[in-house]
Amino acid sequence: MLALVLLVFCLVETDSAVDSYVAAVYEHRVILNPDPRVPVSRREALIHMQKNLDIYEEQAARAALQGAQILVFPEDGIHGFNFTRSSISGYLETIPDPEQESWNPCTEPGRYNNTEVLQRLSCMARRHNLYLVANMPDLQPCPMKTAPSSCPPDGRWQFNTNVAFSSDGLLVARYHKQNLYFEKSFDTPPKLEVITFDTPFAGKFGLIICFDILFHDPTVALVKMGVRQLIFPTAWMNALPLLDSIQFHRAFSLGANVTVLSANTRNDRLIMTGSGIFTPFSATFHHALKDDPEEGRLLVARVPVLDPMGVDDVAESTSSVPTESAYCNKESCAASSSPHSSYPTFTAFMMHDPFKFVLINETEGNLTVCDGTFCCHLQYKWTAHDERKELYALGAFAGLHTVNGRYALQVCAAVRCAGLEASSCGQEVEEAESKMDFLLEATFQTEYVYPSVLVNRMVVEQPEKLEKAAGGRVAMKHSKLSGGLITACLYGRMYHLDSE
């Protein structure tokens, strides 16, 4: 089950080569079409895409030299983005369904026309003897006879698509993105696809793309099937203070108790950076900072093979995370201030949502803040803090997020404010000096809660302890921060309320 499996993780990294494999992800600075809204010929599109594929080839060789057995490239990495439905036509290839037929594009290039990209990727996997996952646009004829009402007006489907190749070049998986993010050139598939493929070194992997990770289908559906390793090409636009790339991808890995191989696009103008190889026990990641050169980055790490049927390295729940902390009930939540705070609550927008906040002002203490009946509690002690320079607040939100996506949330977060005014709480911050030891907890009405600790200069930390108790209580304890605290967050997803 996805259920946060928080009976206190034994958070240790596995170094043994037994039951492990070497994974690689590449954060790619895409060579873009300078005018993506103008249609180009197939020849022009191929010339453009081969420039990105040449870089892929170089990185595949580098990954292979480091022992990588699987390599993941980002969303939109071959063709770019911001196309219209018609202007992307020259970039499209019709990708056969591997569940219906067996095809190795490298050894059988003549079977289909206009499959040059598939052939190049297949030969890349074969040449470097590794499994390879890339993202590309797919063209499929719309079955007018079987689904005329769901066909686009032009009578064809265009999909944002992951393709996976085995180490001998065989096309082993094809996945069409379910949750599009303002992608006018692509269609949502008429039927949900939950796609996996098997490997000899690590068992089963599941395929998702970018915005998919925020929704139940297909991401949670894969985890419920027992898939413990997710491949995640993305073109993620960072959104602090709760949804930075490495922050949330790492949080999902912890909350779902899965490995996430996250390959992001690098584009400074669109605030795209942050890739990683995340397991429940370890994190290998890269996140560019302001003024860093805009360039690609290959990450390679040895990671454990997770048991597809159970929970790895889980200990019994202990009493080291206190359980007696109070929560405000329905009556006390209606009060203008928290019963555990000497400061009044206030409302400020964070990620476009109206959070209820209380300031974190004392040297140490216990604070509670509630949004309706959902309450967030913090026990804390500053280990470094200059209140003349940095302001912090504890926030709670329970409701439907409706900006740039629609999804139901329960969120508990301690954040550094952007300035010294309460109105700045919830705004974007990338640096911090203040450190605290803390216990952050809340009682959620969902089992899907994703924990994160983000510190100065965009570093994610492994919480010391995570615990889930009966009744929906989730607690995260951490101390000895390596950098100033930007955000400590318990991000609950109320998937069952998304449609309301």
Coordinates of C-alpha atoms in Angstrom, one line a residue:
M1 CA 0.0 0.0 0.0
L2 CA 1.0 3.6 -0.6
A3 CA 0.1 4.5 3.0
L4 CA 3.2 6.4 3.9
V5 CA 4.4 3.3 5.6
L6 CA 5.6 5.5 8.4
L7 CA 6.2 2.9 11.2
V8 CA 9.6 4.7 11.5
F9 CA 11.9 4.0 8.5
C10 CA 15.3 2.8 9.3
L11 CA 16.9 5.4 7.1
V12 CA 20.2 3.9 6.1
E13 CA 21.7 3.6 2.6
T14 CA 22.4 0.2 1.2
D15 CA 25.9 0.0 -0.2
S16 CA 26.0 -3.7 -1.0
A17 CA 25.9 -4.6 -4.7
V18 CA 23.6 -7.6 -3.8
D19 CA 20.0 -6.8 -4.7
S20 CA 20.9 -3.5 -6.1
Y21 CA 21.4 -1.9 -9.5
V22 CA 23.0 1.2 -11.1
A23 CA 20.6 3.8 -12.3
A24 CA 21.3 7.0 -14.2
V25 CA 19.2 10.1 -15.1
Y26 CA 20.2 13.0 -17.3
E27 CA 19.0 16.6 -16.8
H28 CA 19.1 17.9 -20.3
R29 CA 19.4 21.4 -21.6
V30 CA 17.2 21.0 -24.6
I31 CA 18.2 22.5 -27.9
L32 CA 14.9 24.2 -28.8
N33 CA 13.1 25.1 -32.0
P34 CA 13.3 28.9 -31.9
D35 CA 9.8 29.2 -33.4
P36 CA 7.9 26.1 -32.3
R37 CA 4.5 27.5 -33.5
V38 CA 5.6 27.5 -37.2
P39 CA 5.2 24.1 -38.9
V40 CA 8.4 22.5 -40.3
S41 CA 9.1 19.7 -42.7
R42 CA 9.9 16.2 -41.5
R43 CA 13.5 16.8 -42.7
E44 CA 13.8 20.0 -40.7
A45 CA 12.3 18.4 -37.6
L46 CA 14.8 15.5 -37.9
I47 CA 17.8 17.8 -38.2
H48 CA 16.6 19.6 -35.0
M49 CA 16.0 16.4 -33.1
Q50 CA 19.3 14.8 -34.1
K51 CA 21.1 17.6 -32.3
N52 CA 19.5 16.6 -29.0
L53 CA 19.9 12.9 -29.8
D54 CA 23.7 13.5 -30.3
I55 CA 23.9 14.7 -26.7
Y56 CA 21.8 11.7 -25.6
E57 CA 24.4 9.5 -27.3
E58 CA 27.2 11.1 -25.5
Q59 CA 25.5 10.8 -22.1
A60 CA 24.5 7.2 -22.7
A61 CA 28.2 6.4 -23.3
R62 CA 29.2 8.2 -20.1
A63 CA 26.5 6.4 -18.1
A64 CA 27.6 3.0 -19.5
L65 CA 31.2 3.7 -18.5
Q66 CA 29.9 4.2 -14.9
G67 CA 28.1 0.9 -15.0
A68 CA 24.6 2.2 -15.5
Q69 CA 22.0 -0.5 -16.2
I70 CA 19.1 1.9 -16.9
L71 CA 19.2 5.5 -18.1
V72 CA 16.3 8.0 -18.1
F73 CA 16.0 11.1 -20.2
P74 CA 13.6 14.0 -19.5
E75 CA 10.2 15.0 -20.9
D76 CA 10.3 17.0 -24.1
G77 CA 14.1 16.4 -24.3
I78 CA 14.2 15.4 -27.9
H79 CA 11.8 17.9 -29.5
G80 CA 11.2 20.7 -27.1
F81 CA 7.9 22.4 -26.2
N82 CA 5.3 25.1 -26.9
F83 CA 4.2 23.6 -30.2
T84 CA 0.6 23.9 -31.5
R85 CA -1.3 20.9 -32.6
S86 CA -0.3 21.4 -36.2
S87 CA 3.2 22.7 -35.8
I88 CA 4.4 19.6 -34.1
S89 CA 3.4 17.4 -37.0
G90 CA 6.9 17.1 -38.4
Y91 CA 8.2 15.7 -35.1
L92 CA 5.6 12.9 -34.8
E93 CA 6.4 9.2 -35.1
T94 CA 3.8 6.4 -34.9
I95 CA 5.0 4.2 -32.1
P96 CA 3.8 0.6 -32.2
D97 CA 2.3 -0.9 -29.1
P98 CA 4.8 -3.3 -27.5
E99 CA 2.0 -5.2 -25.9
Q100 CA 0.7 -6.1 -29.3
E101 CA 3.9 -6.8 -31.2
S102 CA 7.6 -7.3 -30.7
W103 CA 9.8 -4.9 -32.6
N104 CA 13.5 -3.9 -32.4
P105 CA 13.8 -0.7 -34.4
C106 CA 17.6 -1.0 -34.5
T107 CA 17.7 -4.4 -36.0
E108 CA 14.5 -4.1 -38.0
P109 CA 14.6 -0.4 -39.2
G110 CA 12.6 -1.1 -42.4
R111 CA 9.4 -2.4 -40.8
Y112 CA 8.0 1.2 -40.4
N113 CA 8.5 4.4 -42.2
N114 CA 9.3 7.7 -40.4
T115 CA 10.7 6.1 -37.3
E116 CA 14.2 7.6 -37.3
V117 CA 14.0 8.7 -33.6
L118 CA 12.9 5.3 -32.5
Q119 CA 15.7 3.7 -34.4
R120 CA 18.3 6.0 -32.9
L121 CA 17.1 5.4 -29.4
S122 CA 16.9 1.6 -29.9
C123 CA 20.5 1.5 -31.3
M124 CA 21.6 3.7 -28.4
A125 CA 20.3 1.3 -25.9
R126 CA 21.8 -1.7 -27.8
R127 CA 25.2 0.0 -28.4
H128 CA 25.7 0.9 -24.7
N129 CA 24.0 -2.3 -23.3
L130 CA 21.6 -0.5 -21.0
Y131 CA 17.8 -0.1 -20.6
L132 CA 16.8 3.4 -21.9
V133 CA 13.7 5.5 -21.4
A134 CA 13.1 8.6 -23.4
N135 CA 10.1 10.9 -24.1
M136 CA 8.9 11.8 -27.6
P137 CA 5.6 12.7 -29.4
D138 CA 3.5 9.9 -30.8
L139 CA 0.9 9.9 -33.6
Q140 CA -1.9 7.3 -33.6
P141 CA -4.8 7.1 -36.0
C142 CA -8.1 7.6 -34.2
P143 CA -10.4 4.6 -34.4
M144 CA -13.4 6.3 -35.9
K145 CA -15.4 3.1 -36.1
T146 CA -14.9 2.2 -32.5
A147 CA -14.8 5.6 -30.8
P148 CA -16.1 8.3 -33.1
S149 CA -17.3 10.5 -30.4
S150 CA -13.9 10.7 -28.7
C151 CA -11.8 11.3 -31.8
P152 CA -10.2 14.8 -32.2
P153 CA -11.6 16.8 -35.1
D154 CA -8.6 16.0 -37.3
G155 CA -9.2 12.3 -36.8
R156 CA -5.9 11.4 -35.1
W157 CA -4.4 11.2 -31.7
Q158 CA -1.2 13.0 -30.6
F159 CA 0.3 11.9 -27.4
N160 CA 3.1 13.0 -25.0
T161 CA 4.8 9.6 -24.8
N162 CA 7.5 7.6 -22.9
V163 CA 9.3 4.8 -24.7
A164 CA 11.4 2.2 -23.0
F165 CA 14.0 0.0 -24.7
S166 CA 15.8 -3.1 -23.4
S167 CA 19.6 -3.4 -23.5
D168 CA 19.4 -5.1 -26.9
G169 CA 17.2 -2.4 -28.4
L170 CA 13.8 -4.0 -28.1
L171 CA 10.9 -1.6 -27.6
V172 CA 9.5 -2.9 -24.3
A173 CA 7.0 -0.2 -23.2
R174 CA 5.0 2.8 -24.5
Y175 CA 3.1 5.1 -22.2
H176 CA 0.9 8.0 -23.1
K177 CA 0.7 10.9 -20.5
Q178 CA -2.6 11.0 -18.7
N179 CA -2.4 14.4 -16.9
L180 CA -1.5 17.1 -19.4
Y181 CA -0.3 20.5 -18.3
F182 CA -1.3 23.2 -20.8
E183 CA -0.1 21.0 -23.7
K184 CA -2.1 22.2 -26.7
S185 CA -0.2 19.9 -29.1
F186 CA -1.3 16.7 -27.3
D187 CA -4.4 14.7 -26.4
T188 CA -5.4 13.0 -23.2
P189 CA -5.6 9.2 -24.0
P190 CA -9.2 8.0 -24.2
K191 CA -8.4 5.1 -21.8
L192 CA -6.2 5.2 -18.7
E193 CA -2.8 3.5 -19.3
V194 CA -1.0 1.8 -16.4
I195 CA 2.2 0.7 -18.0
T196 CA 5.2 -1.3 -16.7
F197 CA 8.1 -3.3 -18.0
D198 CA 10.4 -5.9 -16.5
T199 CA 14.2 -5.9 -16.2
P200 CA 16.5 -8.8 -15.3
F201 CA 18.4 -6.7 -12.8
A202 CA 15.6 -5.0 -10.8
G203 CA 12.3 -6.4 -11.7
K204 CA 9.4 -4.2 -12.6
F205 CA 9.4 -0.4 -13.4
G206 CA 6.4 1.8 -13.9
L207 CA 6.2 4.8 -16.3
I208 CA 4.8 8.2 -15.5
I209 CA 5.4 11.7 -16.9
C210 CA 5.6 15.1 -15.0
F211 CA 2.2 16.2 -13.9
D212 CA 1.1 12.6 -13.4
I213 CA 2.9 12.5 -10.1
L214 CA 0.3 14.8 -8.5
F215 CA -2.6 12.5 -9.3
H216 CA -4.0 9.1 -8.3
D217 CA -4.0 7.8 -11.9
P218 CA -1.7 6.3 -13.1
T219 CA 0.9 7.0 -10.3
V220 CA -0.9 5.7 -7.2
A221 CA -2.5 2.9 -9.3
L222 CA 1.0 1.7 -10.2
V223 CA 2.1 1.7 -6.5
K224 CA -1.1 -0.1 -5.5
M225 CA -0.2 -2.8 -8.0
G226 CA 3.1 -3.3 -6.1
V227 CA 5.3 -1.4 -8.4
R228 CA 8.1 0.0 -6.3
Q229 CA 10.2 1.7 -9.0
L230 CA 8.9 4.6 -11.0
I231 CA 10.5 6.2 -14.0
F232 CA 9.7 9.9 -14.2
P233 CA 10.7 12.0 -17.2
T234 CA 9.6 15.6 -16.5
A235 CA 9.8 19.2 -17.6
W236 CA 9.1 20.5 -14.1
M237 CA 8.7 24.2 -13.5
N238 CA 9.7 24.8 -9.9
A239 CA 7.2 26.3 -7.5
L240 CA 8.4 27.1 -4.1
P241 CA 7.9 26.8 -1.2
L242 CA 6.1 23.5 -1.5
L243 CA 6.6 22.1 -5.0
D244 CA 10.2 22.5 -6.0
S245 CA 11.3 19.6 -8.2
I246 CA 13.6 17.7 -5.9
Q247 CA 11.5 18.6 -2.9
F248 CA 8.3 16.9 -4.1
H249 CA 9.9 14.1 -6.1
R250 CA 11.9 13.2 -3.0
A251 CA 8.7 13.6 -0.8
F252 CA 6.8 11.2 -3.1
S253 CA 9.6 8.6 -2.8
L254 CA 9.4 8.8 1.0
G255 CA 5.6 8.9 1.2
A256 CA 4.9 6.2 -1.2
N257 CA 8.0 4.1 -0.1
V258 CA 9.2 3.8 -3.7
T259 CA 12.2 4.6 -5.9
V260 CA 11.8 7.6 -8.3
L261 CA 14.2 8.1 -11.2
S262 CA 13.5 11.7 -11.9
A263 CA 15.0 13.3 -15.1
N264 CA 14.2 16.9 -15.5
T265 CA 14.6 19.4 -18.4
R266 CA 17.0 22.3 -17.8
N267 CA 15.7 25.7 -18.8
D268 CA 16.4 28.7 -16.7
R269 CA 13.8 30.9 -18.4
L270 CA 11.1 28.4 -17.4
I271 CA 12.6 27.7 -13.9
M272 CA 13.2 24.1 -14.9
T273 CA 16.0 22.3 -13.0
G274 CA 16.2 19.6 -10.4
S275 CA 16.7 15.9 -11.1
G276 CA 17.4 12.9 -8.8
I277 CA 17.6 9.2 -8.0
F278 CA 15.4 9.0 -4.9
T279 CA 14.8 5.8 -2.8
P280 CA 13.2 5.6 0.6
F281 CA 16.7 5.4 2.1
S282 CA 18.8 7.7 0.0
A283 CA 18.8 10.7 -2.4
T284 CA 21.3 11.5 -5.2
F285 CA 20.2 14.8 -6.8
H286 CA 21.2 17.9 -8.6
H287 CA 19.5 21.3 -8.4
A288 CA 21.0 24.3 -10.2
L289 CA 21.2 27.6 -8.4
K290 CA 21.0 31.1 -9.6
D291 CA 24.0 32.1 -11.8
D292 CA 25.0 28.4 -12.3
P293 CA 25.9 27.7 -15.9
E294 CA 22.8 26.5 -17.9
E295 CA 24.0 23.0 -18.8
G296 CA 23.1 19.3 -18.6
R297 CA 23.9 17.0 -15.7
L298 CA 24.3 13.2 -15.5
L299 CA 23.6 11.5 -12.2
V300 CA 24.5 7.9 -11.5
A301 CA 23.9 6.0 -8.3
R302 CA 23.6 2.4 -7.1
V303 CA 20.2 1.8 -5.5
P304 CA 18.5 -1.1 -3.8
V305 CA 16.0 -3.3 -5.5
L306 CA 12.8 -2.9 -3.6
D307 CA 10.6 -5.8 -2.7
P308 CA 7.5 -5.6 -5.0
M309 CA 5.2 -7.2 -2.4
G310 CA 6.2 -5.6 0.9
V311 CA 8.0 -3.0 2.9
D312 CA 11.8 -2.8 3.0
D313 CA 13.8 -2.1 6.1
V314 CA 10.8 -1.1 8.3
A315 CA 11.1 -1.2 12.1
E316 CA 8.4 -1.3 14.7
S317 CA 6.9 2.0 15.7
T318 CA 8.7 3.5 18.7
S319 CA 7.8 6.0 21.4
S320 CA 10.7 8.3 20.4
V321 CA 8.3 10.5 18.5
P322 CA 5.9 11.9 21.1
T323 CA 2.3 11.1 20.6
E324 CA 0.6 13.2 23.3
S325 CA 0.6 16.5 21.3
A326 CA -2.7 18.3 21.3
Y327 CA -4.8 19.1 18.3
C328 CA -7.4 21.7 18.1
N329 CA -11.0 20.4 18.0
K330 CA -13.7 21.9 15.9
E331 CA -14.6 24.4 18.5
S332 CA -11.1 25.6 19.2
C333 CA -10.3 25.8 15.5
A334 CA -13.0 28.4 15.2
A335 CA -11.1 30.7 17.6
S336 CA -9.2 33.6 16.2
S337 CA -5.9 32.2 17.6
S338 CA -4.5 28.8 18.3
P339 CA -4.7 27.5 21.9
H340 CA -1.0 26.7 21.8
S341 CA 0.2 30.0 20.4
S342 CA 0.5 33.5 21.9
Y343 CA 0.1 34.9 18.5
P344 CA -3.0 35.3 16.4
T345 CA -3.5 33.4 13.2
F346 CA -3.6 35.2 9.9
T347 CA -4.3 34.3 6.3
A348 CA -1.7 34.5 3.5
F349 CA -1.6 32.9 0.1
M350 CA 0.9 30.1 -0.5
M351 CA 1.0 28.4 -3.9
H352 CA -2.3 30.4 -4.6
D353 CA -4.0 28.7 -1.7
P354 CA -5.3 30.7 1.4
F355 CA -3.2 29.2 4.3
K356 CA -3.9 29.9 7.9
F357 CA -0.6 30.9 9.5
V358 CA 0.8 31.5 13.0
L359 CA 4.2 33.1 13.4
I360 CA 7.1 31.1 14.9
N361 CA 8.5 33.8 17.2
E362 CA 9.8 32.3 20.5
T363 CA 13.2 30.5 21.1
E364 CA 11.3 27.2 21.5
G365 CA 7.7 26.1 21.9
N366 CA 4.6 24.4 20.8
L367 CA 2.4 25.9 18.1
T368 CA -0.9 24.8 16.5
V369 CA -2.7 26.3 13.6
C370 CA -5.9 25.1 12.0
D371 CA -7.7 25.5 8.7
G372 CA -11.2 24.5 9.6
T373 CA -11.0 21.1 11.4
F374 CA -7.6 20.3 9.9
C375 CA -4.8 21.3 12.4
C376 CA -1.1 21.4 12.2
H377 CA 1.2 21.1 15.2
L378 CA 4.8 22.1 15.7
Q379 CA 7.2 21.4 18.6
Y380 CA 10.4 23.3 17.9
K381 CA 13.7 24.7 19.3
W382 CA 15.8 27.1 17.4
T383 CA 19.5 26.2 17.2
A384 CA 20.3 29.2 15.1
H385 CA 18.0 32.1 14.4
D386 CA 18.3 35.9 14.1
E387 CA 14.7 37.2 14.2
R388 CA 16.0 40.6 12.9
K389 CA 16.9 38.8 9.6
E390 CA 14.4 36.0 9.1
L391 CA 10.7 35.4 9.9
Y392 CA 9.1 31.9 10.0
A393 CA 5.5 30.7 10.2
L394 CA 3.5 27.6 10.6
G395 CA 0.8 27.1 8.0
A396 CA -2.2 24.8 7.4
F397 CA -4.5 24.4 4.4
A398 CA -7.3 22.1 3.7
G399 CA -9.2 22.5 0.5
L400 CA -9.3 22.3 -3.3
H401 CA -6.4 23.8 -5.2
T402 CA -7.7 25.3 -8.4
V403 CA -4.8 27.3 -10.0
N404 CA -2.8 25.5 -12.8
G405 CA -4.5 22.3 -11.9
R406 CA -7.3 21.1 -9.7
Y407 CA -6.6 18.8 -6.7
A408 CA -7.6 18.5 -3.1
L409 CA -5.1 19.0 -0.3
Q410 CA -4.4 18.9 3.4
V411 CA -1.0 20.6 3.9
C412 CA 1.0 21.3 7.1
A413 CA 4.1 23.3 6.6
A414 CA 6.7 25.4 8.5
V415 CA 8.2 27.9 6.1
R416 CA 10.6 30.8 6.0
C417 CA 8.8 34.0 5.0
A418 CA 10.2 36.1 2.2
G419 CA 10.5 39.2 4.3
L420 CA 10.0 40.3 7.9
E421 CA 6.3 41.0 7.4
A422 CA 3.6 38.4 8.0
S423 CA 2.2 39.2 4.5
S424 CA 5.4 37.7 3.0
C425 CA 4.8 34.3 4.5
G426 CA 4.2 31.7 1.8
Q427 CA 6.2 33.5 -0.9
E428 CA 9.2 32.0 -2.7
V429 CA 12.5 31.7 -0.8
E430 CA 15.6 29.9 -1.9
E431 CA 18.0 30.7 0.9
A432 CA 17.9 30.6 4.7
E433 CA 20.2 30.7 7.7
S434 CA 18.0 29.8 10.6
K435 CA 18.0 26.2 11.9
M436 CA 15.7 24.4 14.3
D437 CA 15.1 21.0 15.7
F438 CA 11.4 20.1 15.2
L439 CA 8.5 17.7 15.3
L440 CA 5.9 18.5 12.7
E441 CA 2.6 16.6 12.9
A442 CA -1.0 16.6 11.8
T443 CA -3.9 14.2 11.6
F444 CA -4.9 13.7 8.0
Q445 CA -8.1 12.4 6.4
T446 CA -6.0 10.6 3.8
E447 CA -3.4 7.9 3.8
Y448 CA -1.4 9.7 1.1
V449 CA 1.0 12.1 2.8
Y450 CA 4.3 13.1 1.3
P451 CA 7.0 14.5 3.7
S452 CA 9.8 16.9 2.8
V453 CA 12.6 19.0 4.4
L454 CA 14.2 21.6 2.1
V455 CA 17.1 23.6 3.3
N456 CA 19.4 26.4 2.2
R457 CA 20.7 26.4 -1.4
M458 CA 18.0 23.8 -2.5
V459 CA 19.1 20.7 -0.6
V460 CA 16.7 18.0 0.5
E461 CA 17.3 16.3 3.8
Q462 CA 16.3 12.8 5.0
P463 CA 14.0 13.2 8.1
E464 CA 15.3 11.5 11.2
K465 CA 12.0 9.8 11.8
L466 CA 8.7 9.5 10.1
E467 CA 5.7 7.9 11.8
K468 CA 2.1 7.1 11.0
A469 CA -0.2 6.2 13.8
A470 CA -3.8 5.1 14.0
G471 CA -6.4 7.7 13.1
G472 CA -4.4 9.4 10.4
R473 CA -1.8 11.0 12.5
V474 CA 1.5 11.6 10.7
A475 CA 4.7 13.0 12.4
M476 CA 8.0 14.0 11.0
K477 CA 10.9 14.6 13.4
H478 CA 14.3 16.2 12.4
S479 CA 17.3 17.9 13.9
K480 CA 20.8 19.0 13.1
L481 CA 19.9 20.7 9.8
S482 CA 22.8 21.0 7.4
G483 CA 21.5 24.4 6.3
G484 CA 18.9 27.0 7.1
L485 CA 15.3 25.8 6.9
I486 CA 13.3 26.8 3.8
T487 CA 10.4 24.4 4.2
A488 CA 9.4 21.4 6.4
C489 CA 6.2 20.0 4.9
L490 CA 3.6 17.2 5.2
Y491 CA 1.8 17.3 1.9
G492 CA -1.5 15.4 2.0
R493 CA -3.3 14.5 -1.2
M494 CA -7.1 14.0 -0.9
Y495 CA -7.4 12.2 -4.3
H496 CA -10.9 11.1 -3.5
L497 CA -12.1 14.8 -3.4
D498 CA -10.5 15.9 -6.6
S499 CA -13.7 15.9 -8.6
E500 CA -15.7 17.9 -6.0

